[in-house]
mmCIF file of C-alpha atoms in Angstrom:
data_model
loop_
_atom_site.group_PDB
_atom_site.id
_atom_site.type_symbol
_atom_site.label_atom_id
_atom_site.label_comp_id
_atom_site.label_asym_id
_atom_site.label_seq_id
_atom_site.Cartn_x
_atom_site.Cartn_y
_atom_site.Cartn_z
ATOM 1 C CA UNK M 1 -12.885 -2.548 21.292
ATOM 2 C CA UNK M 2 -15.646 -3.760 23.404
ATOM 3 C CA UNK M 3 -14.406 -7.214 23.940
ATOM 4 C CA UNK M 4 -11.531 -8.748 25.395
ATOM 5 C CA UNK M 5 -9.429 -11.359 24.100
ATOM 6 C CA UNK M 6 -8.095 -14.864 25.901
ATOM 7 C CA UNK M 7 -5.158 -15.890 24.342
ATOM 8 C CA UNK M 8 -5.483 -19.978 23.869
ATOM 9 C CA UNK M 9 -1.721 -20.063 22.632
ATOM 10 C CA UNK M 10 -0.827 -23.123 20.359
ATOM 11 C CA UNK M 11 -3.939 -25.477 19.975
ATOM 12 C CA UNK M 12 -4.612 -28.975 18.625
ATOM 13 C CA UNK M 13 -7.568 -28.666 16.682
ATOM 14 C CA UNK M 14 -10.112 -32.206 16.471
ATOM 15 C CA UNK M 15 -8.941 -32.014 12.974
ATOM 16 C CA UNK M 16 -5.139 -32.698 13.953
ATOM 17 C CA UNK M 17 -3.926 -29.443 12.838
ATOM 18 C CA UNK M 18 -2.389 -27.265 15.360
ATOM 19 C CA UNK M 19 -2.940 -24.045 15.200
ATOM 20 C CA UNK M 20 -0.831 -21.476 16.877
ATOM 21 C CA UNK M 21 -1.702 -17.971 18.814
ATOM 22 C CA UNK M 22 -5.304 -18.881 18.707
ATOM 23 C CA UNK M 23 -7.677 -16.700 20.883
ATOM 24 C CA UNK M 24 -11.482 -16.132 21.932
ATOM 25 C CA UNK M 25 -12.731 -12.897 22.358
ATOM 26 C CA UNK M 26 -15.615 -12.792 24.361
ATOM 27 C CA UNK M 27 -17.392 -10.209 26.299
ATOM 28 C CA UNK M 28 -19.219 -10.654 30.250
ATOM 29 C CA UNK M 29 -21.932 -8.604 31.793
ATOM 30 C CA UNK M 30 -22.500 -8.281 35.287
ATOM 31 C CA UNK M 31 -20.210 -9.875 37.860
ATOM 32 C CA UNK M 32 -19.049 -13.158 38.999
ATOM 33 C CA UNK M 33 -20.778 -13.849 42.851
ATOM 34 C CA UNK M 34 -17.938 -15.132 45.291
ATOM 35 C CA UNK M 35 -19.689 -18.487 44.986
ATOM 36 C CA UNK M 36 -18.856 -18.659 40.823
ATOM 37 C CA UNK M 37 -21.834 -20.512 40.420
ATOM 38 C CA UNK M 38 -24.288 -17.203 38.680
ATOM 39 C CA UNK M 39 -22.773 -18.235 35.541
ATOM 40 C CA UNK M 40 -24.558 -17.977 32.039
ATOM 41 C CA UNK M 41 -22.686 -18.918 28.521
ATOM 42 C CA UNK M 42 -24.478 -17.838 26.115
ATOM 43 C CA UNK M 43 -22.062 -18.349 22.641
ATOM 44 C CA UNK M 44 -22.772 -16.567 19.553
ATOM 45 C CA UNK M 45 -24.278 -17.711 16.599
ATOM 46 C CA UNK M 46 -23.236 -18.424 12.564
ATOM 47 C CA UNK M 47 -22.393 -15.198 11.432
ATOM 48 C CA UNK M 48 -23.504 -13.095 14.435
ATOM 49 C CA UNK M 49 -20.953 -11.352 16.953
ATOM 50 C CA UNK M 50 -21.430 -10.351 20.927
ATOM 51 C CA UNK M 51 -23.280 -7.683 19.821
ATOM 52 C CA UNK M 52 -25.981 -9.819 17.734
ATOM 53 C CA UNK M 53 -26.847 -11.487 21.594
ATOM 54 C CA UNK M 54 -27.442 -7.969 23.439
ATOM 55 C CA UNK M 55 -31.009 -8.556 23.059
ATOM 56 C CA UNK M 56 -31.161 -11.119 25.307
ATOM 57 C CA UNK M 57 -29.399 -9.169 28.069
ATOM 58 C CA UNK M 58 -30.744 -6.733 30.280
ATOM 59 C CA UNK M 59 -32.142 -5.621 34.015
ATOM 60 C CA UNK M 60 -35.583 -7.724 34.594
ATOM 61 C CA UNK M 61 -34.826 -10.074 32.237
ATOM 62 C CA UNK M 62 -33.884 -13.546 32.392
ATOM 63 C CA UNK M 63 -30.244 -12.751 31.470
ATOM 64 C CA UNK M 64 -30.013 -9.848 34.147
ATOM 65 C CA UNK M 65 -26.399 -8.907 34.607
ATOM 66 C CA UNK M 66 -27.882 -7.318 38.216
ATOM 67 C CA UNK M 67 -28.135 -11.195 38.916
ATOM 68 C CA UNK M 68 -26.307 -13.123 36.983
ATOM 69 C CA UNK M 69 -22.407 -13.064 35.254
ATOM 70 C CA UNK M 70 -22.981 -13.904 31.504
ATOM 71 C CA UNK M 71 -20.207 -14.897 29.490
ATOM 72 C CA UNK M 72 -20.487 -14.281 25.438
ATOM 73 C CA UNK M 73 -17.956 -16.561 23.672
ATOM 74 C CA UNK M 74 -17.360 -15.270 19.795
ATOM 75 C CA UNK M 75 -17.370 -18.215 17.654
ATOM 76 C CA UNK M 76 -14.180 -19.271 15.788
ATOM 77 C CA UNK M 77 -14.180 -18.100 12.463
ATOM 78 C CA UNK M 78 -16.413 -15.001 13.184
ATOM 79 C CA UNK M 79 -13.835 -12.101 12.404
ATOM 80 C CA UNK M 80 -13.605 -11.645 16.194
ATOM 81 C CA UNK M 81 -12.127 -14.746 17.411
ATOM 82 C CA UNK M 82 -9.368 -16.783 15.860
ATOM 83 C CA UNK M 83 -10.787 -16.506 12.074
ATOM 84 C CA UNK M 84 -9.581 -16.482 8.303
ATOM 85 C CA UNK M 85 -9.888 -12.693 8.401
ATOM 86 C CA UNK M 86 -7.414 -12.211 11.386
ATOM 87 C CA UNK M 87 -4.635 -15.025 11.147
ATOM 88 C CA UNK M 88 -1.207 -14.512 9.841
ATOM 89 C CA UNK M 89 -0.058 -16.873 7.283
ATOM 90 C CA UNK M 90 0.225 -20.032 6.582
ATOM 91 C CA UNK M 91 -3.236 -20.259 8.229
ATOM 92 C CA UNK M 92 -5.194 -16.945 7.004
ATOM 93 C CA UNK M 93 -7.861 -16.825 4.615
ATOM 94 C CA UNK M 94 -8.727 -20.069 2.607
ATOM 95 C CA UNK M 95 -6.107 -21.534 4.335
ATOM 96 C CA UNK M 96 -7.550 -21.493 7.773
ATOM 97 C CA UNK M 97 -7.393 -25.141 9.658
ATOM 98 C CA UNK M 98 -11.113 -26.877 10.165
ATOM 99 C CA UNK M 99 -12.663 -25.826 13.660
ATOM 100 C CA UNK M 100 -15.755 -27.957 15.341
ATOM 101 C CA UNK M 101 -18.233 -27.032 17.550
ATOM 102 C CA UNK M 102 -16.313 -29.597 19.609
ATOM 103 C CA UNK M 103 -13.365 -27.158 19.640
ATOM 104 C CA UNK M 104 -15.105 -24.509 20.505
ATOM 105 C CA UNK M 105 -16.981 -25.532 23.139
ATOM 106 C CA UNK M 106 -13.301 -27.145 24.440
ATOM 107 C CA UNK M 107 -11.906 -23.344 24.216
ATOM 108 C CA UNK M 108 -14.917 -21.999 25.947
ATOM 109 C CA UNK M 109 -14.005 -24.737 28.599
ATOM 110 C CA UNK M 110 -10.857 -23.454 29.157
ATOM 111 C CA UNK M 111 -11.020 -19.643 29.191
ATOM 112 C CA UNK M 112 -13.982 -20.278 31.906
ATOM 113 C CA UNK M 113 -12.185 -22.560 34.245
ATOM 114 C CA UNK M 114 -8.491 -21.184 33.556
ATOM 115 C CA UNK M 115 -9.357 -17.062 33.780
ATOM 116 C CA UNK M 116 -12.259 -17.138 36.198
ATOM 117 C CA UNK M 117 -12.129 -20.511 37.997
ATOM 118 C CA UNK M 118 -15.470 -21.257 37.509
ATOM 119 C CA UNK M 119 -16.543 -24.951 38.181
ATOM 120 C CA UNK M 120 -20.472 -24.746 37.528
ATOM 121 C CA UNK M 121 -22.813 -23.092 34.976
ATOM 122 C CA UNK M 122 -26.304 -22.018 35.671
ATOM 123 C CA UNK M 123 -27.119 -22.088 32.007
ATOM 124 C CA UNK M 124 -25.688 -22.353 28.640
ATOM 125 C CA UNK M 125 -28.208 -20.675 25.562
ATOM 126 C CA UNK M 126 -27.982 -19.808 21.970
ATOM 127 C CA UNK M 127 -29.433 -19.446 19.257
ATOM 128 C CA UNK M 128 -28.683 -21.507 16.327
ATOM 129 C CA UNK M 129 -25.273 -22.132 16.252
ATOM 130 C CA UNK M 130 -25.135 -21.158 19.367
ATOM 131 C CA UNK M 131 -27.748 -23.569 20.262
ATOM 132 C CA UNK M 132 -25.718 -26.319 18.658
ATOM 133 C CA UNK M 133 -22.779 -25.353 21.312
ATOM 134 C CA UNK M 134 -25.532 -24.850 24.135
ATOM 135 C CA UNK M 135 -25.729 -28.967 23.389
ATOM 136 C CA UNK M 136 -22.328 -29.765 23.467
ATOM 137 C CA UNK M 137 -22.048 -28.268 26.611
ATOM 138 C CA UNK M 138 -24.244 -30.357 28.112
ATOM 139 C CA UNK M 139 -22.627 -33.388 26.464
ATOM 140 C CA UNK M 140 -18.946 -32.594 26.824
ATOM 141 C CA UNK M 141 -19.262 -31.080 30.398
ATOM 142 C CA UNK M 142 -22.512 -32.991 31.529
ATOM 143 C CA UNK M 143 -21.186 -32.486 35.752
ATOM 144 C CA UNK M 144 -20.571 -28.515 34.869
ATOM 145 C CA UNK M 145 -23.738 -27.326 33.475
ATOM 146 C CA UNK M 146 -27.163 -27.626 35.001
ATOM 147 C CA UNK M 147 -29.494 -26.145 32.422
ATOM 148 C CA UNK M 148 -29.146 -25.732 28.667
ATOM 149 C CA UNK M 149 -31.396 -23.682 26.449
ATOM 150 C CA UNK M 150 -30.778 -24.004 22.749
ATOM 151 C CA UNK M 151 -33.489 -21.794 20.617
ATOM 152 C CA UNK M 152 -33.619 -22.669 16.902
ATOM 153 C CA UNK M 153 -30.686 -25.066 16.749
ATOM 154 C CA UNK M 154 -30.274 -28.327 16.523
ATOM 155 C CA UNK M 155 -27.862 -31.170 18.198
ATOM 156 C CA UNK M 156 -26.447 -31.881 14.787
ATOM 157 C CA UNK M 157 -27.128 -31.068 10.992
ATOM 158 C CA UNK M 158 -29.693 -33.177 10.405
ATOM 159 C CA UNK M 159 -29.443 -34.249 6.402
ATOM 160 C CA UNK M 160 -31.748 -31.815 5.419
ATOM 161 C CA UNK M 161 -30.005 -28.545 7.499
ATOM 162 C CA UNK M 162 -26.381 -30.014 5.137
ATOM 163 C CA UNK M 163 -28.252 -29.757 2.428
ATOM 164 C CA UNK M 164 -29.477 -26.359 3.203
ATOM 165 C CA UNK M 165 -25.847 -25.459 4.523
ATOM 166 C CA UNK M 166 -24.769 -26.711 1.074
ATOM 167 C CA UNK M 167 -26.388 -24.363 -0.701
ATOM 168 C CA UNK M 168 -25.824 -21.849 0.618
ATOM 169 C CA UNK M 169 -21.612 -22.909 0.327
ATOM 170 C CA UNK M 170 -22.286 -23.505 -3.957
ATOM 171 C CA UNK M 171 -23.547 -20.294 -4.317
ATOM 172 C CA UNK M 172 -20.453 -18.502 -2.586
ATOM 173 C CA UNK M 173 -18.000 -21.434 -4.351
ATOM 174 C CA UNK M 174 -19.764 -21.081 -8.073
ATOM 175 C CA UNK M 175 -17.733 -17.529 -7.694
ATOM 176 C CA UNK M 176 -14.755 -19.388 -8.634
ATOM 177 C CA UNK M 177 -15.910 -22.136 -10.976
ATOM 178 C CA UNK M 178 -15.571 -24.510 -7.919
ATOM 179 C CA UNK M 179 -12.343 -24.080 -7.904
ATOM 180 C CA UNK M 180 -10.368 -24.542 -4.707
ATOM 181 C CA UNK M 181 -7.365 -22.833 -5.975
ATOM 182 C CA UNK M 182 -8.940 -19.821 -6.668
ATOM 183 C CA UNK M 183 -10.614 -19.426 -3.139
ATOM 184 C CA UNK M 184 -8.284 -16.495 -2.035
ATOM 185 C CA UNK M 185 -10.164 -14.452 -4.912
ATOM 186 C CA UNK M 186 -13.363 -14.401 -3.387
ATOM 187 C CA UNK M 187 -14.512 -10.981 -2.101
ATOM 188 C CA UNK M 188 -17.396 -9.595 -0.163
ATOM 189 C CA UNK M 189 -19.270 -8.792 -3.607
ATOM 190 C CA UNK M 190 -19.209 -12.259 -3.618
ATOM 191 C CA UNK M 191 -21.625 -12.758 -1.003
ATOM 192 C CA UNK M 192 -24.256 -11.132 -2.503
ATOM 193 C CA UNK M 193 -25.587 -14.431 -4.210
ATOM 194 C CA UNK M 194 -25.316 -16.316 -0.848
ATOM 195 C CA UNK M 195 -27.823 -13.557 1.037
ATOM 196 C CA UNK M 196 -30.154 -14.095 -1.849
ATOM 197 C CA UNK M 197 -30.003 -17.898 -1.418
ATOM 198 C CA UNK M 198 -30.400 -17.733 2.683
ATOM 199 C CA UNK M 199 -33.248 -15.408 2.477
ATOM 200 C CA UNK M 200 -35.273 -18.050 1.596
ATOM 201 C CA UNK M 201 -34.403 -20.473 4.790
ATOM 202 C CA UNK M 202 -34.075 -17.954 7.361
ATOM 203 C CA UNK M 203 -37.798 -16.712 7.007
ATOM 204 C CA UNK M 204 -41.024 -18.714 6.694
ATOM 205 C CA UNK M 205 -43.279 -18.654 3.841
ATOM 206 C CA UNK M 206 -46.108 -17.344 5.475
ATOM 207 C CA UNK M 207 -43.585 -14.403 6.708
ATOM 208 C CA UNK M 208 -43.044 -13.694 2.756
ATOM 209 C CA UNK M 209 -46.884 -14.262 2.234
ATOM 210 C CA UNK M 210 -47.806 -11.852 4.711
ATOM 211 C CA UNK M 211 -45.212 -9.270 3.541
ATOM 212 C CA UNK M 212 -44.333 -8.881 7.121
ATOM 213 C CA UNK M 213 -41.315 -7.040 5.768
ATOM 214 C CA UNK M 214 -43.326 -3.986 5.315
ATOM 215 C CA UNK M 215 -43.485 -4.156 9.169
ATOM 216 C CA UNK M 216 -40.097 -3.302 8.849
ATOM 217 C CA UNK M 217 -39.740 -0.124 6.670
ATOM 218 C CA UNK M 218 -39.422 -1.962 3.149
ATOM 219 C CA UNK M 219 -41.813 -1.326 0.144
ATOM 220 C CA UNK M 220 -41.333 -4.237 -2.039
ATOM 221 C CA UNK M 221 -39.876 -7.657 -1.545
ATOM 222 C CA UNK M 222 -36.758 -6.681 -3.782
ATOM 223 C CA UNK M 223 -35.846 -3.707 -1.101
ATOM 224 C CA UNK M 224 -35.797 -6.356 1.588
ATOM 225 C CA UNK M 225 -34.129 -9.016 0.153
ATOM 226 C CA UNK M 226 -31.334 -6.290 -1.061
ATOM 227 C CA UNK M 227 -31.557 -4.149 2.376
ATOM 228 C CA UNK M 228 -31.485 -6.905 4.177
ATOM 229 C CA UNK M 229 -30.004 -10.379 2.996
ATOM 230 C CA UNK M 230 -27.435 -8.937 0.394
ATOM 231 C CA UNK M 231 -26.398 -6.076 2.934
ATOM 232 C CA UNK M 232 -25.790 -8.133 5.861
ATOM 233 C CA UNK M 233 -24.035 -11.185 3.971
ATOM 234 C CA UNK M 234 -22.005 -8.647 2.211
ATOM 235 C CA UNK M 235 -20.703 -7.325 5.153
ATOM 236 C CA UNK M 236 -18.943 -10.486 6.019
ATOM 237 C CA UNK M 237 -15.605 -11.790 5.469
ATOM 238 C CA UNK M 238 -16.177 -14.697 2.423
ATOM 239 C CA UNK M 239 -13.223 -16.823 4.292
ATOM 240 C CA UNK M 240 -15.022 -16.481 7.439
ATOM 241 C CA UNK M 241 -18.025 -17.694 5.975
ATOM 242 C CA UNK M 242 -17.172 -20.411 4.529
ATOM 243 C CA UNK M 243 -14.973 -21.585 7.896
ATOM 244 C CA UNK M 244 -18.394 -20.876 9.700
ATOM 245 C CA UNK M 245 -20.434 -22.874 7.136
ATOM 246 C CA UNK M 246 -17.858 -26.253 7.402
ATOM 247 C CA UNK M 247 -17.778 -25.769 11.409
ATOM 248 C CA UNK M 248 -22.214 -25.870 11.132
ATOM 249 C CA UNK M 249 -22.030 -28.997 8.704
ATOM 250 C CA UNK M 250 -19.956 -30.787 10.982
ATOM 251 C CA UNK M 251 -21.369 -29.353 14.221
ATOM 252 C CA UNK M 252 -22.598 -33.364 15.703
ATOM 253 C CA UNK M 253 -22.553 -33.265 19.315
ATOM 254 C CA UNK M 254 -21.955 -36.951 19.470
ATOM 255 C CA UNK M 255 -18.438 -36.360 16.816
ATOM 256 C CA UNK M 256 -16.019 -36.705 19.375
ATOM 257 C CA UNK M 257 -13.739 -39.444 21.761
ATOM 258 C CA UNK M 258 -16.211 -38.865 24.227
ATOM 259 C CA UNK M 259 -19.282 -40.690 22.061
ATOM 260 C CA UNK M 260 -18.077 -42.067 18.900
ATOM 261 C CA UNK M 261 -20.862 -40.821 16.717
ATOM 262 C CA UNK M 262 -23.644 -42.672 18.827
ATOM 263 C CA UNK M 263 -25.858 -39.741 18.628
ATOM 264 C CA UNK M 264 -28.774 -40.709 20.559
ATOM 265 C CA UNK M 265 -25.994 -41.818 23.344
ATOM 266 C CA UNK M 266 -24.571 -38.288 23.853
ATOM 267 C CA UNK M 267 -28.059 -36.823 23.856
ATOM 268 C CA UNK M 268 -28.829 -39.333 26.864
ATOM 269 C CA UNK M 269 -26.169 -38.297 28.481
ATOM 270 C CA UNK M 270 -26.432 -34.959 28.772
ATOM 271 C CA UNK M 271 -27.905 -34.158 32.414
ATOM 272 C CA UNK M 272 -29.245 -30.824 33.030
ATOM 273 C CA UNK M 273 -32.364 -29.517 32.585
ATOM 274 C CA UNK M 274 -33.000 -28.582 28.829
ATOM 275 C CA UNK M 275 -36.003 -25.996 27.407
ATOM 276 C CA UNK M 276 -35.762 -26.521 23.781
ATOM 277 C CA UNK M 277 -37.371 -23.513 22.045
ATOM 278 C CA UNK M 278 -37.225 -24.432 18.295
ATOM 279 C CA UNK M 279 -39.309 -22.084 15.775
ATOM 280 C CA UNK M 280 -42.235 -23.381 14.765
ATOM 281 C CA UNK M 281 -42.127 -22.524 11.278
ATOM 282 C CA UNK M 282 -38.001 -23.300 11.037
ATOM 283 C CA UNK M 283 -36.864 -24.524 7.446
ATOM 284 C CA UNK M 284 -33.811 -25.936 8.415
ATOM 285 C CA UNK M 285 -33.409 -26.510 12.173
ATOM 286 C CA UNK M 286 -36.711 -28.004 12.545
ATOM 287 C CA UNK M 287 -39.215 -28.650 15.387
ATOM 288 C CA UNK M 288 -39.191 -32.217 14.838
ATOM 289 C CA UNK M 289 -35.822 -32.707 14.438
ATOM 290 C CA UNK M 290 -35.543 -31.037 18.096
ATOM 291 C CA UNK M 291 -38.766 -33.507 19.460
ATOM 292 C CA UNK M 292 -36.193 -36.323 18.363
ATOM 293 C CA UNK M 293 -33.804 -34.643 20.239
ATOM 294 C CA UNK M 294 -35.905 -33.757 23.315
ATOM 295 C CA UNK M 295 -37.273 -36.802 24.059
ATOM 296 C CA UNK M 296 -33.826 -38.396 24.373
ATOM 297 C CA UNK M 297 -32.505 -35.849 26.537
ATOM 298 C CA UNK M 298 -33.447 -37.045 30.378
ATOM 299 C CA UNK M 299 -34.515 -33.700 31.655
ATOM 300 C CA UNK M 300 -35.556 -31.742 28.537
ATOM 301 C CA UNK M 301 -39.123 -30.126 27.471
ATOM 302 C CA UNK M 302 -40.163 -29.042 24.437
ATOM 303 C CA UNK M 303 -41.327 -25.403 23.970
ATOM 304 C CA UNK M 304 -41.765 -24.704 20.043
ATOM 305 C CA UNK M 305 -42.197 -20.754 19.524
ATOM 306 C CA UNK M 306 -44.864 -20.318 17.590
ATOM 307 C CA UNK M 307 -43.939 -18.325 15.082
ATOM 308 C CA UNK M 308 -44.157 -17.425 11.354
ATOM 309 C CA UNK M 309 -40.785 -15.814 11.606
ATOM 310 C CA UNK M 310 -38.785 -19.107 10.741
ATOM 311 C CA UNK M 311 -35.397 -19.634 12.035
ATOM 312 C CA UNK M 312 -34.918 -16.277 12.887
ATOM 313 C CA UNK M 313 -38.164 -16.568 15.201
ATOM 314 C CA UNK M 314 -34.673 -16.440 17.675
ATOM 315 C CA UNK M 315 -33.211 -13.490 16.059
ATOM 316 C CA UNK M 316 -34.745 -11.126 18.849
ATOM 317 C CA UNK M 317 -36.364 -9.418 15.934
ATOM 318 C CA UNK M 318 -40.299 -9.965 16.711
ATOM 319 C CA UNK M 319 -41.078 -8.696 20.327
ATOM 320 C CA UNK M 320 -43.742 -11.452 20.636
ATOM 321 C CA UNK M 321 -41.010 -14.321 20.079
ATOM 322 C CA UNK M 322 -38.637 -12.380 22.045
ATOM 323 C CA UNK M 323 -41.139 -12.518 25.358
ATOM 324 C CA UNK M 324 -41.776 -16.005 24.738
ATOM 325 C CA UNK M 325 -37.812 -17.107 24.901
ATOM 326 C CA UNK M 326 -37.202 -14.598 27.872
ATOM 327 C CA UNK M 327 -40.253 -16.353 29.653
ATOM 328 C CA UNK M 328 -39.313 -20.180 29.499
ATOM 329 C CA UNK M 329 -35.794 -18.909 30.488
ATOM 330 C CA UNK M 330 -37.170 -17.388 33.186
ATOM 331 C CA UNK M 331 -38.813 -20.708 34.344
ATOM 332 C CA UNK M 332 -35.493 -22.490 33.283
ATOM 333 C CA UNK M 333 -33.656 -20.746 35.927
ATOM 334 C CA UNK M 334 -36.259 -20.763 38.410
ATOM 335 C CA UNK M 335 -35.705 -24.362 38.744
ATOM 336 C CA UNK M 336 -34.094 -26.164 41.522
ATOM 337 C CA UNK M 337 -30.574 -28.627 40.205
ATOM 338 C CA UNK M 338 -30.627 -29.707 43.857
ATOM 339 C CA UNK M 339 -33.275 -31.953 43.379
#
């Protein structure tokens, strides 16, 4: 095990459910200074575990654990943190309580100021889903943090990204006729249909025209969309999935006591500096959806990547896109909060 695990104990979820023994397992690099103010969050992403964000991490880079003590929080529902996969009954499987980003980012609160005692955060980033929490940070603990950097995600679902998230739900559901009493059947062969349905929003169309997939050691479009999409869905609990998939439909930073569902209220509230990197080419967490966002924010640029790897222009797949994120985040944290 290359994580360790903060027990939360009994939690009230935003739902009203309580849920007991619930934990985060997380992972840190580097060290904390005696200051506790060279902290970086940097939460994990639908689907994606600690070791999905390793990319990011490394000596001379922007996230250098030589410099800086980096925190990666597992989302809830992952497998690795409080999930369907890993809770006892009544609360295991389809059965598993509703969890918001809200919660999580409330969790991620507490195992930062309760085990380390830390009071400030240099940065919060993510990708995707872990974007989305990158901007509840800012909202929810607007003192705390003094930079965010979310990279192809988005403050909220915008109606298109439900739609998207929708679809990729009724192809996973249409396993069971749609039946909710049948959901503890589902099984990872299962999943296959729902990699075949998000292969065609995490990549662009230009990636599919230029059959960039060849790049990476497949022959024919069918060998990556198996090799790829159907493998890596397939390895995932279906439970999990779909816990993920509710917690990203619901995922509005405004959606709490604190805002009331005025959206454009929690983005102006959120005070530190923001580099918004959203793909260029992004089906479903779009660049304008993030200029909305941007411009609303009081201290936030916008730095599209341009990219025709899509969404997962953020998936530190394509060195190019990789530079360009490990750049601005270099500038990010070269900034003065004193200011």
């Amino acid at each position: 095990m290359d994580y360790e695990i903060f027990n939360l104990g009994e939690v009230l979820l935003q739902s009203g459910v309580t849920l007991p023994n619930a934990f985060l397992a997380y992972k840190t690099y580097g060290k904390l200074n005696e200051q506790k103010d060279n902290v970086i969050v940097y939460p994990t992403a639908f689907g994606d575990q600690h070791v999905q964000n390793e990319w990011l991490i490394g000596s001379g880079m922007a996230l250098d654990p030589e410099k800086y003590f980096i925190i990666v929080p597992n989302l809830l529902g992952n497998g690795l943190s409080s999930s369907p996969s890993n809770t006892p009954p009544p609360f295991d499987r389809a059965n598993f309580p509703q969890v918001t980003i809200y919660d999580n980012v409330r969790f991620q609160h507490q195992l930062l100021t309760e085990k380390f005692g830390i009071q400030k955060i240099a940065l919060v980033v993510g990708w995707s889903m872990g974007g989305i929490q990158a901007f509840q940070w800012g909202a929810s603990y607007p003192e705390m943090v003094e930079r965010i950097a979310p990279f192809g995600g988005i403050a909220k679902p915008w109606p298109h990204t439900f739609v998207v998230l929708e679809g990729v739900k009724a192809s996973l559901l249409s396993a069971v006729g749609f039946d909710s009493s049948k959901l503890n059947q589902l099984s990872s062969t299962d999943m296959r249909a729902v990699g075949r349905v998000y292969a065609g929003w995490g990549l662009s169309h230009a990636f599919y025209r230029e059959e960039l997939y060849r790049e990476m050691g497949f022959d024919t479009l069918e060998d990556f969309v198996a090799g790829v999409w159907e493998n890596s869905f397939m390895n995932m609990d279906p439970h999990n999935v779909l816990a993920m998939l509710w917690t990203g439909q619901h995922a509005d930073i405004s959606a709490n006591p604190s805002y009331n569902g005025d959206f454009d209220k929690a983005l102006q509230s959120i005070k530190a500096y923001a580099c918004i990197m959203p793909g260029s080419t992004d089906l479903f967490c779009t660049a304008e959806d993030n200029e909305y966002e941007a411009k609303r924010i009081p201290n936030a640029v916008l730095k599209p990547i341009q990219s025709i790897w899509g969404h997962f222009a953020g998936r530190g797949i394509n060195n190019a896109d990789n530079q360009f994120i490990d750049d601005n985040l270099k500038h990010l944290l070269s900034l003065s909060t004193n200011e």
